[in-house]
Amino acid sequence: MSENNPKPEISDLSKDMDSPFFSAVLTPYRSLGPNGFMILMLCFGAVSFAAGILFWSIGAWPVFGFFGLDIALLWFAFRMNYRSAKTYEEVVVSRNDLIIRKVGPGKRFQEFRFNPFWVRLSIERVEDEGVVKITLTSRGESVDLGNFLNPDDRTSFAGAMANALAVAKAG
């Protein structure tokens, strides 16, 4: 090769071939934020307290405790919902590697690695809803993606994932 057109080093080529060209982080949607949760709990608590005082004044004092139990159960249910909202899935596609990381609430963590050439993308559609299930299968192992997404987001992600796999297979 001439000095003006040097031959690239093998290590430089392998770095370019292994760099990810598609990356997505899928997270569940939660419509009630922390401020909305606080307002909801304050309103629910005020109504329960007022009704509890009413029952207390007519002599049914044990009902007041049950109103407090209702507030505690509602708070616990929302806390568990917010804990599950920390779930996410990360999908990274490079020419030689497809990595899927599923992180659940707490310490749950799963990682799947596939060769993009051997992966089959299965998309299940329902006429009224759109895409209802996205599955990647390779050598007997299957992984579902984006189960917590709404149908529109799942449809969008399925198209992006199909394009990414096509690019990886094309080289």
PDB file of C-alpha atoms in Angstrom:
ATOM      1  CA  MET A   1       0.000   0.000   0.000  1.00  0.00           C
ATOM      2  CA  SER A   2       1.162   3.534  -0.557  1.00  0.00           C
ATOM      3  CA  GLU A   3       1.894   6.094   2.144  1.00  0.00           C
ATOM      4  CA  ASN A   4      -1.252   8.083   1.267  1.00  0.00           C
ATOM      5  CA  ASN A   5      -3.473   5.024   1.675  1.00  0.00           C
ATOM      6  CA  PRO A   6      -2.167   3.094   4.672  1.00  0.00           C
ATOM      7  CA  LYS A   7      -3.549  -0.310   5.480  1.00  0.00           C
ATOM      8  CA  PRO A   8      -5.771  -0.131   8.588  1.00  0.00           C
ATOM      9  CA  GLU A   9      -4.706  -2.138  11.582  1.00  0.00           C
ATOM     10  CA  ILE A  10      -6.676  -5.290  12.370  1.00  0.00           C
ATOM     11  CA  SER A  11      -7.424  -4.086  15.916  1.00  0.00           C
ATOM     12  CA  ASP A  12      -9.013  -0.879  14.535  1.00  0.00           C
ATOM     13  CA  LEU A  13     -11.311  -2.911  12.284  1.00  0.00           C
ATOM     14  CA  SER A  14     -12.404  -5.229  15.093  1.00  0.00           C
ATOM     15  CA  LYS A  15     -13.235  -2.245  17.325  1.00  0.00           C
ATOM     16  CA  ASP A  16     -15.475  -0.766  14.615  1.00  0.00           C
ATOM     17  CA  MET A  17     -17.156  -4.101  13.951  1.00  0.00           C
ATOM     18  CA  ASP A  18     -17.887  -4.694  17.647  1.00  0.00           C
ATOM     19  CA  SER A  19     -19.208  -1.239  18.486  1.00  0.00           C
ATOM     20  CA  PRO A  20     -22.954  -1.212  19.146  1.00  0.00           C
ATOM     21  CA  PHE A  21     -25.097   0.513  16.534  1.00  0.00           C
ATOM     22  CA  PHE A  22     -28.459  -0.018  18.292  1.00  0.00           C
ATOM     23  CA  SER A  23     -29.201   0.508  21.955  1.00  0.00           C
ATOM     24  CA  ALA A  24     -32.569   0.795  23.673  1.00  0.00           C
ATOM     25  CA  VAL A  25     -33.700   0.949  27.275  1.00  0.00           C
ATOM     26  CA  LEU A  26     -37.304  -0.135  27.792  1.00  0.00           C
ATOM     27  CA  THR A  27     -39.051   1.135  30.927  1.00  0.00           C
ATOM     28  CA  PRO A  28     -42.658   0.778  32.096  1.00  0.00           C
ATOM     29  CA  TYR A  29     -44.889   3.840  32.019  1.00  0.00           C
ATOM     30  CA  ARG A  30     -46.313   5.133  35.286  1.00  0.00           C
ATOM     31  CA  SER A  31     -48.884   7.907  35.029  1.00  0.00           C
ATOM     32  CA  LEU A  32     -48.921   8.999  38.680  1.00  0.00           C
ATOM     33  CA  GLY A  33     -45.775  10.791  39.794  1.00  0.00           C
ATOM     34  CA  PRO A  34     -44.613  11.434  43.387  1.00  0.00           C
ATOM     35  CA  ASN A  35     -46.508  14.736  43.694  1.00  0.00           C
ATOM     36  CA  GLY A  36     -49.720  13.179  42.398  1.00  0.00           C
ATOM     37  CA  PHE A  37     -49.281  10.280  44.820  1.00  0.00           C
ATOM     38  CA  MET A  38     -48.898  12.692  47.739  1.00  0.00           C
ATOM     39  CA  ILE A  39     -52.030  14.637  46.704  1.00  0.00           C
ATOM     40  CA  LEU A  40     -54.016  11.408  46.272  1.00  0.00           C
ATOM     41  CA  MET A  41     -52.943  10.126  49.705  1.00  0.00           C
ATOM     42  CA  LEU A  42     -53.755  13.468  51.370  1.00  0.00           C
ATOM     43  CA  CYS A  43     -57.236  13.589  49.788  1.00  0.00           C
ATOM     44  CA  PHE A  44     -57.950   9.946  50.574  1.00  0.00           C
ATOM     45  CA  GLY A  45     -56.661  10.426  54.132  1.00  0.00           C
ATOM     46  CA  ALA A  46     -58.802  13.541  54.676  1.00  0.00           C
ATOM     47  CA  VAL A  47     -61.971  11.808  53.450  1.00  0.00           C
ATOM     48  CA  SER A  48     -61.237   8.707  55.538  1.00  0.00           C
ATOM     49  CA  PHE A  49     -60.483  10.810  58.616  1.00  0.00           C
ATOM     50  CA  ALA A  50     -63.720  12.806  58.233  1.00  0.00           C
ATOM     51  CA  ALA A  51     -65.781   9.640  57.765  1.00  0.00           C
ATOM     52  CA  GLY A  52     -63.969   8.016  60.705  1.00  0.00           C
ATOM     53  CA  ILE A  53     -64.794  10.980  62.967  1.00  0.00           C
ATOM     54  CA  LEU A  54     -68.437  10.721  61.876  1.00  0.00           C
ATOM     55  CA  PHE A  55     -68.580   7.029  62.781  1.00  0.00           C
ATOM     56  CA  TRP A  56     -66.743   7.698  66.059  1.00  0.00           C
ATOM     57  CA  SER A  57     -69.286  10.364  67.010  1.00  0.00           C
ATOM     58  CA  ILE A  58     -72.232   7.986  66.528  1.00  0.00           C
ATOM     59  CA  GLY A  59     -70.559   5.305  68.652  1.00  0.00           C
ATOM     60  CA  ALA A  60     -69.086   3.007  66.008  1.00  0.00           C
ATOM     61  CA  TRP A  61     -65.487   3.728  67.049  1.00  0.00           C
ATOM     62  CA  PRO A  62     -63.923   0.472  65.650  1.00  0.00           C
ATOM     63  CA  VAL A  63     -64.750   1.694  62.108  1.00  0.00           C
ATOM     64  CA  PHE A  64     -62.224   4.522  62.580  1.00  0.00           C
ATOM     65  CA  GLY A  65     -59.430   1.931  62.761  1.00  0.00           C
ATOM     66  CA  PHE A  66     -60.578   0.271  59.560  1.00  0.00           C
ATOM     67  CA  PHE A  67     -60.375   3.594  57.733  1.00  0.00           C
ATOM     68  CA  GLY A  68     -56.755   3.816  58.898  1.00  0.00           C
ATOM     69  CA  LEU A  69     -56.175   0.281  57.649  1.00  0.00           C
ATOM     70  CA  ASP A  70     -57.573   1.280  54.237  1.00  0.00           C
ATOM     71  CA  ILE A  71     -55.091   4.153  54.010  1.00  0.00           C
ATOM     72  CA  ALA A  72     -52.199   1.865  54.987  1.00  0.00           C
ATOM     73  CA  LEU A  73     -53.178  -0.751  52.382  1.00  0.00           C
ATOM     74  CA  LEU A  74     -53.513   1.882  49.639  1.00  0.00           C
ATOM     75  CA  TRP A  75     -50.092   3.315  50.530  1.00  0.00           C
ATOM     76  CA  PHE A  76     -48.548  -0.188  50.507  1.00  0.00           C
ATOM     77  CA  ALA A  77     -50.099  -1.009  47.112  1.00  0.00           C
ATOM     78  CA  PHE A  78     -48.718   2.177  45.548  1.00  0.00           C
ATOM     79  CA  ARG A  79     -45.277   1.605  47.071  1.00  0.00           C
ATOM     80  CA  MET A  80     -45.182  -1.896  45.544  1.00  0.00           C
ATOM     81  CA  ASN A  81     -46.273  -0.406  42.210  1.00  0.00           C
ATOM     82  CA  TYR A  82     -43.474   2.184  42.334  1.00  0.00           C
ATOM     83  CA  ARG A  83     -40.999  -0.539  43.260  1.00  0.00           C
ATOM     84  CA  SER A  84     -41.985  -2.564  40.179  1.00  0.00           C
ATOM     85  CA  ALA A  85     -41.637   0.604  38.059  1.00  0.00           C
ATOM     86  CA  LYS A  86     -37.861   0.357  38.541  1.00  0.00           C
ATOM     87  CA  THR A  87     -37.902  -2.588  36.147  1.00  0.00           C
ATOM     88  CA  TYR A  88     -36.192  -2.042  32.809  1.00  0.00           C
ATOM     89  CA  GLU A  89     -34.779  -3.946  29.859  1.00  0.00           C
ATOM     90  CA  GLU A  90     -31.677  -2.895  27.971  1.00  0.00           C
ATOM     91  CA  VAL A  91     -31.107  -4.146  24.417  1.00  0.00           C
ATOM     92  CA  VAL A  92     -27.745  -3.596  22.689  1.00  0.00           C
ATOM     93  CA  VAL A  93     -27.034  -4.822  19.156  1.00  0.00           C
ATOM     94  CA  SER A  94     -23.611  -4.859  17.521  1.00  0.00           C
ATOM     95  CA  ARG A  95     -22.447  -6.726  14.452  1.00  0.00           C
ATOM     96  CA  ASN A  96     -21.288  -9.754  16.453  1.00  0.00           C
ATOM     97  CA  ASP A  97     -23.331  -9.572  19.641  1.00  0.00           C
ATOM     98  CA  LEU A  98     -26.890  -9.077  20.863  1.00  0.00           C
ATOM     99  CA  ILE A  99     -27.085  -8.383  24.585  1.00  0.00           C
ATOM    100  CA  ILE A 100     -30.323  -8.245  26.558  1.00  0.00           C
ATOM    101  CA  ARG A 101     -30.238  -7.183  30.202  1.00  0.00           C
ATOM    102  CA  LYS A 102     -33.415  -7.539  32.245  1.00  0.00           C
ATOM    103  CA  VAL A 103     -33.313  -5.747  35.580  1.00  0.00           C
ATOM    104  CA  GLY A 104     -36.191  -6.274  37.974  1.00  0.00           C
ATOM    105  CA  PRO A 105     -37.082  -4.715  41.292  1.00  0.00           C
ATOM    106  CA  GLY A 106     -34.635  -5.470  44.047  1.00  0.00           C
ATOM    107  CA  LYS A 107     -31.585  -7.459  43.028  1.00  0.00           C
ATOM    108  CA  ARG A 108     -33.082  -9.456  40.141  1.00  0.00           C
ATOM    109  CA  PHE A 109     -30.839  -9.324  37.076  1.00  0.00           C
ATOM    110  CA  GLN A 110     -30.695 -11.479  33.949  1.00  0.00           C
ATOM    111  CA  GLU A 111     -28.401 -11.152  30.957  1.00  0.00           C
ATOM    112  CA  PHE A 112     -28.795 -12.939  27.650  1.00  0.00           C
ATOM    113  CA  ARG A 113     -26.180 -12.948  24.873  1.00  0.00           C
ATOM    114  CA  PHE A 114     -26.920 -14.056  21.339  1.00  0.00           C
ATOM    115  CA  ASN A 115     -25.220 -13.996  17.980  1.00  0.00           C
ATOM    116  CA  PRO A 116     -27.394 -11.759  15.743  1.00  0.00           C
ATOM    117  CA  PHE A 117     -26.923 -14.109  12.784  1.00  0.00           C
ATOM    118  CA  TRP A 118     -28.662 -16.934  14.666  1.00  0.00           C
ATOM    119  CA  VAL A 119     -31.488 -14.928  16.254  1.00  0.00           C
ATOM    120  CA  ARG A 120     -35.054 -15.213  14.996  1.00  0.00           C
ATOM    121  CA  LEU A 121     -37.419 -12.366  15.828  1.00  0.00           C
ATOM    122  CA  SER A 122     -41.051 -13.422  16.361  1.00  0.00           C
ATOM    123  CA  ILE A 123     -43.720 -10.741  16.482  1.00  0.00           C
ATOM    124  CA  GLU A 124     -47.309 -11.617  17.401  1.00  0.00           C
ATOM    125  CA  ARG A 125     -49.936  -9.147  16.237  1.00  0.00           C
ATOM    126  CA  VAL A 126     -53.613  -8.764  17.022  1.00  0.00           C
ATOM    127  CA  GLU A 127     -55.660  -6.780  14.538  1.00  0.00           C
ATOM    128  CA  ASP A 128     -57.279  -4.443  17.074  1.00  0.00           C
ATOM    129  CA  GLU A 129     -54.300  -3.959  19.405  1.00  0.00           C
ATOM    130  CA  GLY A 130     -51.172  -4.195  17.279  1.00  0.00           C
ATOM    131  CA  VAL A 131     -48.097  -6.024  18.524  1.00  0.00           C
ATOM    132  CA  VAL A 132     -48.830  -8.045  21.658  1.00  0.00           C
ATOM    133  CA  LYS A 133     -45.620 -10.076  21.993  1.00  0.00           C
ATOM    134  CA  ILE A 134     -41.992  -9.795  20.865  1.00  0.00           C
ATOM    135  CA  THR A 135     -39.800 -12.877  21.224  1.00  0.00           C
ATOM    136  CA  LEU A 136     -36.171 -13.493  20.313  1.00  0.00           C
ATOM    137  CA  THR A 137     -35.237 -17.143  19.805  1.00  0.00           C
ATOM    138  CA  SER A 138     -31.788 -18.596  19.279  1.00  0.00           C
ATOM    139  CA  ARG A 139     -30.690 -22.209  19.595  1.00  0.00           C
ATOM    140  CA  GLY A 140     -33.616 -23.267  21.762  1.00  0.00           C
ATOM    141  CA  GLU A 141     -33.510 -20.272  24.104  1.00  0.00           C
ATOM    142  CA  SER A 142     -36.319 -17.710  23.969  1.00  0.00           C
ATOM    143  CA  VAL A 143     -36.508 -14.252  25.506  1.00  0.00           C
ATOM    144  CA  ASP A 144     -39.612 -12.064  25.584  1.00  0.00           C
ATOM    145  CA  LEU A 145     -39.041  -8.325  25.200  1.00  0.00           C
ATOM    146  CA  GLY A 146     -41.120  -5.367  26.347  1.00  0.00           C
ATOM    147  CA  ASN A 147     -43.975  -7.227  28.010  1.00  0.00           C
ATOM    148  CA  PHE A 148     -44.716  -4.144  30.114  1.00  0.00           C
ATOM    149  CA  LEU A 149     -44.933  -1.762  27.126  1.00  0.00           C
ATOM    150  CA  ASN A 150     -48.211  -0.523  25.724  1.00  0.00           C
ATOM    151  CA  PRO A 151     -49.130  -1.830  22.228  1.00  0.00           C
ATOM    152  CA  ASP A 152     -48.078   1.353  20.380  1.00  0.00           C
ATOM    153  CA  ASP A 153     -44.625   1.409  22.002  1.00  0.00           C
ATOM    154  CA  ARG A 154     -44.270  -2.337  21.474  1.00  0.00           C
ATOM    155  CA  THR A 155     -45.090  -1.896  17.764  1.00  0.00           C
ATOM    156  CA  SER A 156     -42.513   0.882  17.438  1.00  0.00           C
ATOM    157  CA  PHE A 157     -39.853  -1.143  19.243  1.00  0.00           C
ATOM    158  CA  ALA A 158     -40.584  -4.249  17.149  1.00  0.00           C
ATOM    159  CA  GLY A 159     -39.906  -2.281  13.956  1.00  0.00           C
ATOM    160  CA  ALA A 160     -36.688  -0.800  15.352  1.00  0.00           C
ATOM    161  CA  MET A 161     -35.522  -4.224  16.560  1.00  0.00           C
ATOM    162  CA  ALA A 162     -36.257  -5.822  13.181  1.00  0.00           C
ATOM    163  CA  ASN A 163     -34.231  -3.093  11.449  1.00  0.00           C
ATOM    164  CA  ALA A 164     -31.331  -3.502  13.881  1.00  0.00           C
ATOM    165  CA  LEU A 165     -31.216  -7.263  13.335  1.00  0.00           C
ATOM    166  CA  ALA A 166     -31.361  -6.771   9.564  1.00  0.00           C
ATOM    167  CA  VAL A 167     -28.402  -4.361   9.735  1.00  0.00           C
ATOM    168  CA  ALA A 168     -26.447  -6.794  11.931  1.00  0.00           C
ATOM    169  CA  LYS A 169     -27.100  -9.680   9.559  1.00  0.00           C
ATOM    170  CA  ALA A 170     -26.190  -7.585   6.515  1.00  0.00           C
ATOM    171  CA  GLY A 171     -22.893  -6.638   8.073  1.00  0.00           C
TER     172      GLY A 171
END
